[in-house]
mmCIF file of C-alpha atoms and ligand atoms in Angstrom:
data_model
loop_
_atom_site.group_PDB
_atom_site.id
_atom_site.type_symbol
_atom_site.label_atom_id
_atom_site.label_comp_id
_atom_site.label_asym_id
_atom_site.label_seq_id
_atom_site.Cartn_x
_atom_site.Cartn_y
_atom_site.Cartn_z
ATOM 1 C CA UNK A 1051 4.297 19.426 11.525
ATOM 2 C CA UNK A 1052 6.716 20.432 8.854
ATOM 3 C CA UNK A 1053 6.229 18.891 5.422
ATOM 4 C CA UNK A 1054 9.348 18.789 3.275
ATOM 5 C CA UNK A 1055 8.366 18.807 -0.347
ATOM 6 C CA UNK A 1056 11.550 20.179 -1.845
ATOM 7 C CA UNK A 1057 12.532 18.013 -4.817
ATOM 8 C CA UNK A 1058 16.079 17.025 -4.029
ATOM 9 C CA UNK A 1059 17.806 14.593 -6.338
ATOM 10 C CA UNK A 1060 21.465 14.898 -5.468
ATOM 11 C CA UNK A 1061 22.479 11.343 -4.721
ATOM 12 C CA UNK A 1062 23.903 8.690 -6.969
ATOM 13 C CA UNK A 1063 21.373 5.880 -6.585
ATOM 14 C CA UNK A 1064 22.867 2.446 -7.140
ATOM 15 C CA UNK A 1065 20.647 -0.336 -8.465
ATOM 16 C CA UNK A 1066 21.433 -3.988 -7.854
ATOM 17 C CA UNK A 1067 19.466 -6.764 -9.515
ATOM 18 C CA UNK A 1068 18.877 -9.817 -7.357
ATOM 19 C CA UNK A 1069 20.117 -12.979 -8.998
ATOM 20 C CA UNK A 1070 17.497 -15.081 -7.230
ATOM 21 C CA UNK A 1071 14.797 -13.465 -5.125
ATOM 22 C CA UNK A 1072 13.593 -16.800 -3.741
ATOM 23 C CA UNK A 1073 17.081 -17.822 -2.609
ATOM 24 C CA UNK A 1074 18.854 -14.533 -2.056
ATOM 25 C CA UNK A 1075 22.613 -14.534 -2.152
ATOM 26 C CA UNK A 1076 23.853 -12.971 1.080
ATOM 27 C CA UNK A 1077 26.970 -11.695 -0.731
ATOM 28 C CA UNK A 1078 24.665 -9.506 -2.866
ATOM 29 C CA UNK A 1079 22.793 -8.224 0.185
ATOM 30 C CA UNK A 1080 25.870 -7.283 2.253
ATOM 31 C CA UNK A 1081 26.159 -3.792 0.807
ATOM 32 C CA UNK A 1082 22.464 -2.774 1.186
ATOM 33 C CA UNK A 1083 22.466 -4.262 4.709
ATOM 34 C CA UNK A 1084 25.490 -2.149 5.606
ATOM 35 C CA UNK A 1085 23.874 1.008 4.196
ATOM 36 C CA UNK A 1086 20.760 0.325 6.299
ATOM 37 C CA UNK A 1087 22.737 -0.395 9.452
ATOM 38 C CA UNK A 1088 24.665 2.832 9.009
ATOM 39 C CA UNK A 1089 21.572 5.003 8.675
ATOM 40 C CA UNK A 1090 21.112 5.189 4.880
ATOM 41 C CA UNK A 1091 18.094 4.495 2.664
ATOM 42 C CA UNK A 1092 17.605 1.351 0.571
ATOM 43 C CA UNK A 1093 14.447 0.410 -1.349
ATOM 44 C CA UNK A 1094 13.732 -3.315 -1.541
ATOM 45 C CA UNK A 1095 10.936 -5.664 -2.652
ATOM 46 C CA UNK A 1096 8.511 -7.198 -0.197
ATOM 47 C CA UNK A 1097 5.553 -9.443 -1.013
ATOM 48 C CA UNK A 1098 3.142 -6.455 -0.794
ATOM 49 C CA UNK A 1099 4.823 -3.439 -2.470
ATOM 50 C CA UNK A 1100 8.411 -2.066 -2.617
ATOM 51 C CA UNK A 1101 9.504 -0.635 0.718
ATOM 52 C CA UNK A 1102 11.775 2.339 1.404
ATOM 53 C CA UNK A 1103 13.968 1.017 4.197
ATOM 54 C CA UNK A 1104 15.847 2.745 6.999
ATOM 55 C CA UNK A 1105 16.988 1.710 10.484
ATOM 56 C CA UNK A 1106 13.779 1.980 12.560
ATOM 57 C CA UNK A 1107 15.721 2.568 15.778
ATOM 58 C CA UNK A 1108 17.639 5.519 14.358
ATOM 59 C CA UNK A 1109 15.607 8.726 14.413
ATOM 60 C CA UNK A 1110 17.920 10.470 11.938
ATOM 61 C CA UNK A 1111 17.520 7.616 9.455
ATOM 62 C CA UNK A 1112 13.730 7.702 9.829
ATOM 63 C CA UNK A 1113 13.822 11.432 9.143
ATOM 64 C CA UNK A 1114 15.503 10.744 5.794
ATOM 65 C CA UNK A 1115 12.532 8.559 4.786
ATOM 66 C CA UNK A 1116 10.135 11.441 5.367
ATOM 67 C CA UNK A 1117 12.352 13.743 3.300
ATOM 68 C CA UNK A 1118 12.762 11.333 0.379
ATOM 69 C CA UNK A 1119 9.025 10.584 0.221
ATOM 70 C CA UNK A 1120 7.844 14.105 1.018
ATOM 71 C CA UNK A 1121 5.749 12.482 3.756
ATOM 72 C CA UNK A 1122 4.352 14.404 6.736
ATOM 73 C CA UNK A 1123 6.440 13.451 9.770
ATOM 74 C CA UNK A 1124 3.466 12.583 12.002
ATOM 75 C CA UNK A 1125 2.460 9.760 9.626
ATOM 76 C CA UNK A 1126 4.107 6.792 11.382
ATOM 77 C CA UNK A 1127 6.271 4.070 9.848
ATOM 78 C CA UNK A 1128 5.974 0.300 10.031
ATOM 79 C CA UNK A 1129 8.974 -1.527 11.571
ATOM 80 C CA UNK A 1130 9.838 -4.699 9.631
ATOM 81 C CA UNK A 1131 11.450 -7.640 11.403
ATOM 82 C CA UNK A 1132 12.886 -10.979 10.267
ATOM 83 C CA UNK A 1133 12.232 -13.235 13.292
ATOM 84 C CA UNK A 1134 9.646 -13.589 16.072
ATOM 85 C CA UNK A 1135 12.363 -12.846 18.640
ATOM 86 C CA UNK A 1136 12.830 -9.404 17.109
ATOM 87 C CA UNK A 1137 9.356 -8.331 18.255
ATOM 88 C CA UNK A 1138 9.744 -8.384 22.041
ATOM 89 C CA UNK A 1139 12.317 -5.580 22.370
ATOM 90 C CA UNK A 1140 10.007 -3.244 20.393
ATOM 91 C CA UNK A 1141 6.820 -3.647 22.452
ATOM 92 C CA UNK A 1142 5.707 -3.582 26.087
ATOM 93 C CA UNK A 1143 2.951 -6.132 25.665
ATOM 94 C CA UNK A 1144 1.769 -8.758 23.186
ATOM 95 C CA UNK A 1145 -2.021 -8.965 23.638
ATOM 96 C CA UNK A 1146 -3.737 -12.323 23.100
ATOM 97 C CA UNK A 1147 -5.329 -11.247 19.796
ATOM 98 C CA UNK A 1148 -1.915 -10.118 18.531
ATOM 99 C CA UNK A 1149 -0.346 -13.440 19.461
ATOM 100 C CA UNK A 1150 -3.028 -15.415 17.617
ATOM 101 C CA UNK A 1151 -2.787 -13.252 14.493
ATOM 102 C CA UNK A 1152 1.017 -13.400 14.473
ATOM 103 C CA UNK A 1153 1.000 -17.151 14.780
ATOM 104 C CA UNK A 1154 -1.481 -17.446 11.923
ATOM 105 C CA UNK A 1155 -0.134 -14.881 9.464
ATOM 106 C CA UNK A 1156 3.530 -14.093 10.163
ATOM 107 C CA UNK A 1157 5.630 -13.994 8.141
ATOM 108 C CA UNK A 1158 3.159 -12.368 5.746
ATOM 109 C CA UNK A 1159 1.192 -9.297 4.654
ATOM 110 C CA UNK A 1160 -0.095 -8.347 8.114
ATOM 111 C CA UNK A 1161 1.002 -5.367 10.229
ATOM 112 C CA UNK A 1162 0.089 -5.337 13.933
ATOM 113 C CA UNK A 1163 0.021 -2.338 16.224
ATOM 114 C CA UNK A 1164 1.354 -2.789 19.765
ATOM 115 C CA UNK A 1165 2.181 -0.473 22.675
ATOM 116 C CA UNK A 1166 5.765 0.600 21.965
ATOM 117 C CA UNK A 1167 8.840 0.111 24.166
ATOM 118 C CA UNK A 1168 11.300 2.917 24.896
ATOM 119 C CA UNK A 1169 13.684 1.420 22.320
ATOM 120 C CA UNK A 1170 11.497 2.680 19.461
ATOM 121 C CA UNK A 1171 12.017 6.394 18.851
ATOM 122 C CA UNK A 1172 9.055 8.738 18.444
ATOM 123 C CA UNK A 1173 10.643 9.763 15.144
ATOM 124 C CA UNK A 1174 9.574 6.347 13.803
ATOM 125 C CA UNK A 1175 6.075 6.283 15.322
ATOM 126 C CA UNK A 1176 5.119 9.847 14.425
ATOM 127 C CA UNK A 1177 5.001 10.703 18.120
ATOM 128 C CA UNK A 1178 2.639 7.830 19.036
ATOM 129 C CA UNK A 1179 3.024 5.474 22.007
ATOM 130 C CA UNK A 1180 2.261 2.548 19.734
ATOM 131 C CA UNK A 1181 4.427 0.855 17.119
ATOM 132 C CA UNK A 1182 3.379 -0.907 13.911
ATOM 133 C CA UNK A 1183 5.330 -4.134 13.244
ATOM 134 C CA UNK A 1184 5.354 -6.557 10.312
ATOM 135 C CA UNK A 1185 7.359 -9.659 9.463
ATOM 136 C CA UNK A 1186 7.524 -9.876 5.651
ATOM 137 C CA UNK A 1187 7.418 -13.270 3.952
ATOM 138 C CA UNK A 1188 9.496 -12.219 0.955
ATOM 139 C CA UNK A 1189 12.791 -14.154 1.185
ATOM 140 C CA UNK A 1190 14.874 -11.220 -0.065
ATOM 141 C CA UNK A 1191 13.248 -8.738 2.346
ATOM 142 C CA UNK A 1192 13.658 -11.158 5.197
ATOM 143 C CA UNK A 1193 17.314 -11.897 4.409
ATOM 144 C CA UNK A 1194 18.117 -8.198 4.063
ATOM 145 C CA UNK A 1195 16.498 -7.301 7.400
ATOM 146 C CA UNK A 1196 18.282 -10.187 9.134
ATOM 147 C CA UNK A 1197 21.644 -9.144 7.678
ATOM 148 C CA UNK A 1198 21.094 -5.506 8.648
ATOM 149 C CA UNK A 1199 20.575 -6.733 12.219
ATOM 150 C CA UNK A 1200 18.088 -3.963 13.098
ATOM 151 C CA UNK A 1201 14.331 -3.526 12.572
ATOM 152 C CA UNK A 1202 13.728 -1.705 9.290
ATOM 153 C CA UNK A 1203 11.163 1.061 8.898
ATOM 154 C CA UNK A 1204 9.832 0.649 5.379
ATOM 155 C CA UNK A 1205 6.880 2.620 4.046
ATOM 156 C CA UNK A 1206 6.009 2.205 0.396
ATOM 157 C CA UNK A 1207 8.909 3.457 -1.752
ATOM 158 C CA UNK A 1208 6.894 6.063 -3.676
ATOM 159 C CA UNK A 1209 6.746 9.825 -3.500
ATOM 160 C CA UNK A 1210 3.909 10.672 -1.109
ATOM 161 C CA UNK A 1211 0.744 11.092 -3.165
ATOM 162 C CA UNK A 1212 1.739 8.707 -5.980
ATOM 163 C CA UNK A 1213 0.620 5.073 -6.321
ATOM 164 C CA UNK A 1214 2.679 2.576 -4.333
ATOM 165 C CA UNK A 1215 5.475 0.986 -6.385
ATOM 166 C CA UNK A 1216 5.101 -2.634 -7.423
ATOM 167 C CA UNK A 1217 8.222 -2.799 -9.621
ATOM 168 C CA UNK A 1218 11.781 -1.507 -9.236
ATOM 169 C CA UNK A 1219 11.133 0.800 -12.217
ATOM 170 C CA UNK A 1220 8.311 2.501 -10.304
ATOM 171 C CA UNK A 1221 10.739 3.041 -7.415
ATOM 172 C CA UNK A 1222 13.355 4.385 -9.808
ATOM 173 C CA UNK A 1223 10.869 6.944 -11.227
ATOM 174 C CA UNK A 1224 10.190 8.330 -7.747
ATOM 175 C CA UNK A 1225 13.431 7.764 -5.811
ATOM 176 C CA UNK A 1226 16.337 7.997 -8.265
ATOM 177 C CA UNK A 1227 18.781 10.546 -6.845
ATOM 178 C CA UNK A 1228 17.170 10.569 -3.411
ATOM 179 C CA UNK A 1229 18.285 7.282 -1.862
ATOM 180 C CA UNK A 1230 21.501 5.247 -1.796
ATOM 181 C CA UNK A 1231 20.265 2.033 -3.366
ATOM 182 C CA UNK A 1232 17.426 0.110 -4.988
ATOM 183 C CA UNK A 1233 17.430 -3.661 -4.627
ATOM 184 C CA UNK A 1234 15.646 -4.866 -7.777
ATOM 185 C CA UNK A 1235 13.801 -8.147 -7.318
ATOM 186 C CA UNK A 1236 11.339 -7.748 -10.201
ATOM 187 C CA UNK A 1237 7.598 -7.316 -9.697
ATOM 188 C CA UNK A 1238 6.093 -7.897 -6.263
ATOM 189 C CA UNK A 1239 3.496 -10.629 -5.704
ATOM 190 C CA UNK A 1240 0.486 -9.157 -3.909
ATOM 191 C CA UNK A 1241 0.523 -5.559 -5.111
ATOM 192 C CA UNK A 1242 -1.406 -3.803 -2.314
ATOM 193 C CA UNK A 1243 -0.023 -2.749 1.071
ATOM 194 C CA UNK A 1244 -0.271 -4.947 4.166
ATOM 195 C CA UNK A 1245 -3.416 -5.321 6.246
ATOM 196 C CA UNK A 1246 -3.056 -3.224 9.429
ATOM 197 C CA UNK A 1247 -4.716 -4.477 12.619
ATOM 198 C CA UNK A 1248 -4.528 -2.511 15.843
ATOM 199 C CA UNK A 1249 -4.278 -4.940 18.772
ATOM 200 C CA UNK A 1250 -3.210 -2.312 21.300
ATOM 201 C CA UNK A 1251 -6.764 -1.435 22.369
ATOM 202 C CA UNK A 1252 -9.571 -3.416 23.964
ATOM 203 C CA UNK A 1253 -10.966 -4.777 20.711
ATOM 204 C CA UNK A 1254 -8.754 -5.551 17.710
ATOM 205 C CA UNK A 1255 -9.615 -3.393 14.723
ATOM 206 C CA UNK A 1256 -8.661 -3.332 11.038
ATOM 207 C CA UNK A 1257 -7.172 0.048 10.135
ATOM 208 C CA UNK A 1258 -6.301 -0.870 6.547
ATOM 209 C CA UNK A 1259 -7.629 -3.839 4.544
ATOM 210 C CA UNK A 1260 -5.094 -6.012 2.701
ATOM 211 C CA UNK A 1261 -4.356 -9.552 1.608
ATOM 212 C CA UNK A 1262 -4.972 -10.903 5.118
ATOM 213 C CA UNK A 1263 -8.711 -10.346 4.816
ATOM 214 C CA UNK A 1264 -11.350 -9.475 7.416
ATOM 215 C CA UNK A 1265 -12.760 -12.989 6.956
ATOM 216 C CA UNK A 1266 -9.349 -14.603 7.528
ATOM 217 C CA UNK A 1267 -8.596 -12.549 10.659
ATOM 218 C CA UNK A 1268 -12.092 -13.139 12.085
ATOM 219 C CA UNK A 1269 -11.714 -16.892 11.616
ATOM 220 C CA UNK A 1270 -8.452 -16.886 13.585
ATOM 221 C CA UNK A 1271 -9.846 -14.701 16.387
ATOM 222 C CA UNK A 1272 -13.066 -16.708 16.620
ATOM 223 C CA UNK A 1273 -15.212 -13.604 16.251
ATOM 224 C CA UNK A 1274 -15.972 -10.907 13.702
ATOM 225 C CA UNK A 1275 -13.244 -8.274 13.657
ATOM 226 C CA UNK A 1276 -14.436 -4.699 12.960
ATOM 227 C CA UNK A 1277 -13.179 -2.278 10.354
ATOM 228 C CA UNK A 1278 -12.240 1.232 11.430
ATOM 229 C CA UNK A 1279 -15.293 3.386 10.588
ATOM 230 C CA UNK A 1280 -13.175 5.643 8.358
ATOM 231 C CA UNK A 1281 -12.574 2.724 5.964
ATOM 232 C CA UNK A 1282 -16.295 2.288 5.418
ATOM 233 C CA UNK A 1283 -17.518 5.851 5.509
ATOM 234 C CA UNK A 1284 -14.827 7.494 3.427
ATOM 235 C CA UNK A 1285 -12.961 10.700 4.159
ATOM 236 C CA UNK A 1286 -12.660 11.720 7.779
ATOM 237 C CA UNK A 1287 -14.385 14.777 9.085
ATOM 238 C CA UNK A 1288 -12.019 17.369 10.506
ATOM 239 C CA UNK A 1289 -13.012 16.656 14.120
ATOM 240 C CA UNK A 1290 -12.462 12.871 13.990
ATOM 241 C CA UNK A 1291 -9.076 11.687 15.198
ATOM 242 C CA UNK A 1292 -7.984 8.857 12.898
ATOM 243 C CA UNK A 1293 -6.613 5.609 14.361
ATOM 244 C CA UNK A 1294 -4.126 5.251 11.511
ATOM 245 C CA UNK A 1295 -2.672 8.735 11.169
ATOM 246 C CA UNK A 1296 -2.166 8.091 7.455
ATOM 247 C CA UNK A 1297 -5.923 8.222 6.999
ATOM 248 C CA UNK A 1298 -6.128 11.933 7.534
ATOM 249 C CA UNK A 1299 -3.766 12.810 4.709
ATOM 250 C CA UNK A 1300 -4.808 13.294 1.150
ATOM 251 C CA UNK A 1301 -4.477 9.874 -0.393
ATOM 252 C CA UNK A 1302 -3.168 9.112 -3.838
ATOM 253 C CA UNK A 1303 -5.311 10.716 -6.516
ATOM 254 C CA UNK A 1304 -4.657 10.032 -10.202
ATOM 255 C CA UNK A 1305 -4.007 13.023 -12.448
ATOM 256 C CA UNK A 1306 -7.180 12.068 -14.305
ATOM 257 C CA UNK A 1307 -10.679 12.350 -12.909
ATOM 258 C CA UNK A 1308 -11.409 8.744 -11.861
ATOM 259 C CA UNK A 1309 -14.970 7.457 -11.460
ATOM 260 C CA UNK A 1310 -15.950 3.966 -10.330
ATOM 261 C CA UNK A 1311 -19.069 2.410 -11.790
ATOM 262 C CA UNK A 1312 -20.625 -0.162 -9.498
ATOM 263 C CA UNK A 1313 -23.378 -2.681 -10.185
ATOM 264 C CA UNK A 1314 -24.214 -5.682 -12.297
ATOM 265 C CA UNK A 1315 -21.519 -6.197 -14.960
ATOM 266 C CA UNK A 1316 -23.677 -5.740 -18.107
ATOM 267 C CA UNK A 1317 -25.113 -2.496 -16.748
ATOM 268 C CA UNK A 1318 -21.633 -1.300 -15.744
ATOM 269 C CA UNK A 1319 -20.223 -1.906 -19.246
ATOM 270 C CA UNK A 1320 -23.134 -0.041 -20.817
ATOM 271 C CA UNK A 1321 -22.755 2.894 -18.446
ATOM 272 C CA UNK A 1322 -18.988 3.140 -18.936
ATOM 273 C CA UNK A 1323 -19.344 3.096 -22.721
ATOM 274 C CA UNK A 1324 -21.897 5.889 -22.547
ATOM 275 C CA UNK A 1325 -19.757 8.024 -20.227
ATOM 276 C CA UNK A 1326 -16.603 7.345 -22.249
ATOM 277 C CA UNK A 1327 -18.318 8.248 -25.523
ATOM 278 C CA UNK A 1328 -19.504 11.585 -24.147
ATOM 279 C CA UNK A 1329 -16.006 12.540 -23.048
ATOM 280 C CA UNK A 1330 -14.361 11.237 -26.229
ATOM 281 C CA UNK A 1331 -16.742 13.295 -28.330
ATOM 282 C CA UNK A 1332 -15.822 16.341 -26.285
ATOM 283 C CA UNK A 1333 -12.186 15.723 -27.245
ATOM 284 C CA UNK A 1334 -10.793 14.346 -23.975
ATOM 285 C CA UNK A 1335 -8.334 11.509 -23.429
ATOM 286 C CA UNK A 1336 -10.392 8.774 -21.827
ATOM 287 C CA UNK A 1337 -9.186 5.659 -20.025
ATOM 288 C CA UNK A 1338 -11.221 2.592 -19.117
ATOM 289 C CA UNK A 1339 -10.215 0.175 -16.359
ATOM 290 C CA UNK A 1340 -11.860 -3.137 -17.174
ATOM 291 C CA UNK A 1341 -11.212 -6.842 -16.628
ATOM 292 C CA UNK A 1342 -10.071 -9.748 -18.813
ATOM 293 C CA UNK A 1343 -13.705 -10.857 -19.006
ATOM 294 C CA UNK A 1344 -14.978 -7.514 -20.339
ATOM 295 C CA UNK A 1345 -12.082 -5.976 -22.281
ATOM 296 C CA UNK A 1346 -13.654 -6.807 -25.678
ATOM 297 C CA UNK A 1347 -16.816 -4.893 -24.824
ATOM 298 C CA UNK A 1348 -15.332 -1.385 -24.948
ATOM 299 C CA UNK A 1349 -15.084 0.180 -28.410
ATOM 300 C CA UNK A 1350 -13.392 3.478 -27.528
ATOM 301 C CA UNK A 1351 -10.789 5.066 -25.280
ATOM 302 C CA UNK A 1352 -7.584 3.678 -23.794
ATOM 303 C CA UNK A 1353 -8.637 0.262 -22.512
ATOM 304 C CA UNK A 1354 -6.611 -1.455 -19.769
ATOM 305 C CA UNK A 1355 -7.543 -4.723 -18.117
ATOM 306 C CA UNK A 1356 -6.702 -4.717 -14.427
ATOM 307 C CA UNK A 1357 -6.916 -8.521 -14.176
ATOM 308 C CA UNK A 1358 -9.426 -11.338 -14.108
ATOM 309 C CA UNK A 1359 -12.638 -11.328 -12.092
ATOM 310 C CA UNK A 1360 -12.072 -15.048 -11.573
ATOM 311 C CA UNK A 1361 -8.758 -14.289 -9.871
ATOM 312 C CA UNK A 1362 -8.969 -11.238 -7.633
ATOM 313 C CA UNK A 1363 -5.280 -11.593 -6.740
ATOM 314 C CA UNK A 1364 -4.506 -10.569 -10.332
ATOM 315 C CA UNK A 1365 -6.521 -7.355 -9.839
ATOM 316 C CA UNK A 1366 -4.614 -6.456 -6.650
ATOM 317 C CA UNK A 1367 -1.356 -7.309 -8.412
ATOM 318 C CA UNK A 1368 -1.985 -4.937 -11.364
ATOM 319 C CA UNK A 1369 -3.868 -2.137 -9.633
ATOM 320 C CA UNK A 1370 -1.092 0.383 -8.971
ATOM 321 C CA UNK A 1371 0.727 -0.287 -12.252
ATOM 322 C CA UNK A 1372 -2.465 0.495 -14.192
ATOM 323 C CA UNK A 1373 -3.017 3.726 -12.238
ATOM 324 C CA UNK A 1374 0.613 4.755 -12.818
ATOM 325 C CA UNK A 1375 0.248 4.021 -16.513
ATOM 326 C CA UNK A 1376 -2.783 6.286 -16.820
ATOM 327 C CA UNK A 1377 -0.835 9.050 -15.057
ATOM 328 C CA UNK A 1378 1.956 8.614 -17.619
ATOM 329 C CA UNK A 1379 -0.568 8.644 -20.495
ATOM 330 C CA UNK A 1380 -2.044 11.930 -19.259
ATOM 331 C CA UNK A 1381 -5.614 10.664 -19.328
ATOM 332 C CA UNK A 1382 -8.258 13.315 -18.524
ATOM 333 C CA UNK A 1383 -10.980 10.913 -17.404
ATOM 334 C CA UNK A 1384 -10.844 7.298 -16.241
ATOM 335 C CA UNK A 1385 -13.934 5.123 -15.820
ATOM 336 C CA UNK A 1386 -13.389 1.938 -13.860
ATOM 337 C CA UNK A 1387 -15.345 -1.206 -13.193
ATOM 338 C CA UNK A 1388 -15.809 -2.134 -9.523
ATOM 339 C CA UNK A 1389 -15.268 -5.252 -7.441
ATOM 340 C CA UNK A 1390 -16.900 -7.070 -4.569
ATOM 341 C CA UNK A 1391 -16.256 -5.603 -1.140
ATOM 342 C CA UNK A 1392 -15.510 -8.884 0.568
ATOM 343 C CA UNK A 1393 -12.335 -10.959 0.851
ATOM 344 C CA UNK A 1394 -9.491 -9.416 -1.191
ATOM 345 C CA UNK A 1395 -12.080 -7.204 -2.932
ATOM 346 C CA UNK A 1396 -12.272 -5.161 0.280
ATOM 347 C CA UNK A 1397 -8.634 -4.073 -0.105
ATOM 348 C CA UNK A 1398 -9.012 -3.522 -3.855
ATOM 349 C CA UNK A 1399 -12.130 -1.370 -3.425
ATOM 350 C CA UNK A 1400 -10.535 0.515 -0.509
ATOM 351 C CA UNK A 1401 -7.633 1.614 -2.767
ATOM 352 C CA UNK A 1402 -9.841 2.271 -5.807
ATOM 353 C CA UNK A 1403 -12.480 4.302 -3.948
ATOM 354 C CA UNK A 1404 -9.765 6.419 -2.324
ATOM 355 C CA UNK A 1405 -8.101 6.984 -5.702
ATOM 356 C CA UNK A 1406 -11.522 8.023 -7.072
ATOM 357 C CA UNK A 1407 -12.026 10.470 -4.205
ATOM 358 C CA UNK A 1408 -15.104 8.336 -3.307
ATOM 359 C CA UNK A 1409 -16.720 9.217 -6.639
ATOM 360 C CA UNK A 1410 -18.882 6.167 -7.364
ATOM 361 C CA UNK A 1411 -21.828 5.818 -9.725
ATOM 362 C CA UNK A 1412 -24.194 2.942 -8.901
ATOM 363 C CA UNK A 1413 -26.006 1.530 -11.904
ATOM 364 C CA UNK A 1414 -27.629 -1.445 -10.248
ATOM 365 C CA UNK A 1415 -31.016 -0.320 -8.989
ATOM 366 C CA UNK A 1416 -31.452 -3.204 -6.528
ATOM 367 C CA UNK A 1417 -28.114 -2.543 -4.898
ATOM 368 C CA UNK A 1418 -28.890 1.154 -4.624
ATOM 369 C CA UNK A 1419 -32.064 0.442 -2.691
ATOM 370 C CA UNK A 1420 -30.444 -1.915 -0.208
HETATM 371 P P1 AMP B 816 2.860 2.858 4.516
HETATM 372 O O1 AMP B 816 4.097 2.877 5.302
HETATM 373 O O2 AMP B 816 2.856 3.830 3.395
HETATM 374 O O3 AMP B 816 2.452 1.473 4.131
HETATM 375 O O4 AMP B 816 1.763 3.342 5.538
HETATM 376 C C1 AMP B 816 1.833 2.895 6.870
HETATM 377 C C2 AMP B 816 0.521 3.054 7.509
HETATM 378 O O5 AMP B 816 0.593 2.511 8.817
HETATM 379 C C3 AMP B 816 0.099 4.495 7.626
HETATM 380 O O6 AMP B 816 -1.251 4.648 7.247
HETATM 381 C C4 AMP B 816 0.255 4.746 9.113
HETATM 382 O O7 AMP B 816 -0.603 5.724 9.557
HETATM 383 C C5 AMP B 816 -0.011 3.378 9.724
HETATM 384 N N1 AMP B 816 0.632 3.231 11.033
HETATM 385 C C6 AMP B 816 1.941 3.090 11.271
HETATM 386 N N2 AMP B 816 2.180 3.055 12.597
HETATM 387 C C7 AMP B 816 0.999 3.194 13.212
HETATM 388 C C8 AMP B 816 0.591 3.262 14.574
HETATM 389 N N3 AMP B 816 1.453 3.178 15.577
HETATM 390 N N4 AMP B 816 -0.729 3.428 14.822
HETATM 391 C C9 AMP B 816 -1.609 3.509 13.819
HETATM 392 N N5 AMP B 816 -1.285 3.463 12.507
HETATM 393 C C10 AMP B 816 -0.002 3.307 12.211
HETATM 394 MG MG1 MG B 817 2.298 4.198 1.388
#
């Protein structure tokens, strides 16, 4: 499939600042809703990350998303809806597992994959017979989608290959001149993309971990839900067909060489300091991704806390902003602490390990032998 990577910035991008994201003023949202309805592109905040919206039922509009992001056109888009009634026209079937998960987590940070109806163009689904649907909880996103009156395809509003945007400024850096409008609602809440669960097959399966965790979904379904093997094992081999087509593309990689150090915290701090010192002595710009609990323990390098270990939501919230900052600072090497791989930690580690190109150093002997 054709990949358009030509940098085109020939549009005058308007930016509107929401007066109240919790209670959006429909007068303010009339213009972006009209742009969306008429086939244009508008970036807007959701509770996960900023989305780059277009009419999901209009193939030409979906095409513009791929152009603005430089995204391969067989990497499908998620259709965002405002009400439960909006789902039925898009799908041919709502399997039992899908119904249970929707009832438990919609509106919220959960995307479900259903068999698609003929209403949804292949230009939105990357040629697949399934469609990914989410009902965002963010009041501004919800009001905008409802006003537009059509389902809105909205991938993350970043240039393909950059970290997802969690503020309107991030969107501006990537999309200024390429889209009609940015709706600025300040920083998003969660900070990592939605959980994706495929309910179109025999067994539901998590294709991307997010804030609706494996534990939460399993509890609702009454049995352990599996993760797609690619999430656990890392990069796909050429002959494996990925369930989420996005998995086969090169994921975001920071400009710097990022390494995760995993193990017991004291040992991790020691190891990072040793690695950082070596690189600093060799004259490199070195970044350290640490936590509020450990930030005093690093004497050298550019030290950034990603959040508190006691509050994993804060780590998810800051993750992409910290990675963007290190890109802007032109770091050569980044050494990062690691997190648990359960609950929200699963989503955090999924994004961090991908960003590190699966380069992980284990310093905890016991864990290594397990
Ligand atoms: P983004 O829009 O950047 O949050 O990424 C959307 C993700 O959803 C990509 O990884 C897609 O591959 C995945 N996705 C969208 N639609 C489908 C579908 N019908 N089947 C499987 N994965 C999908
Ligand atoms: Mg994305």
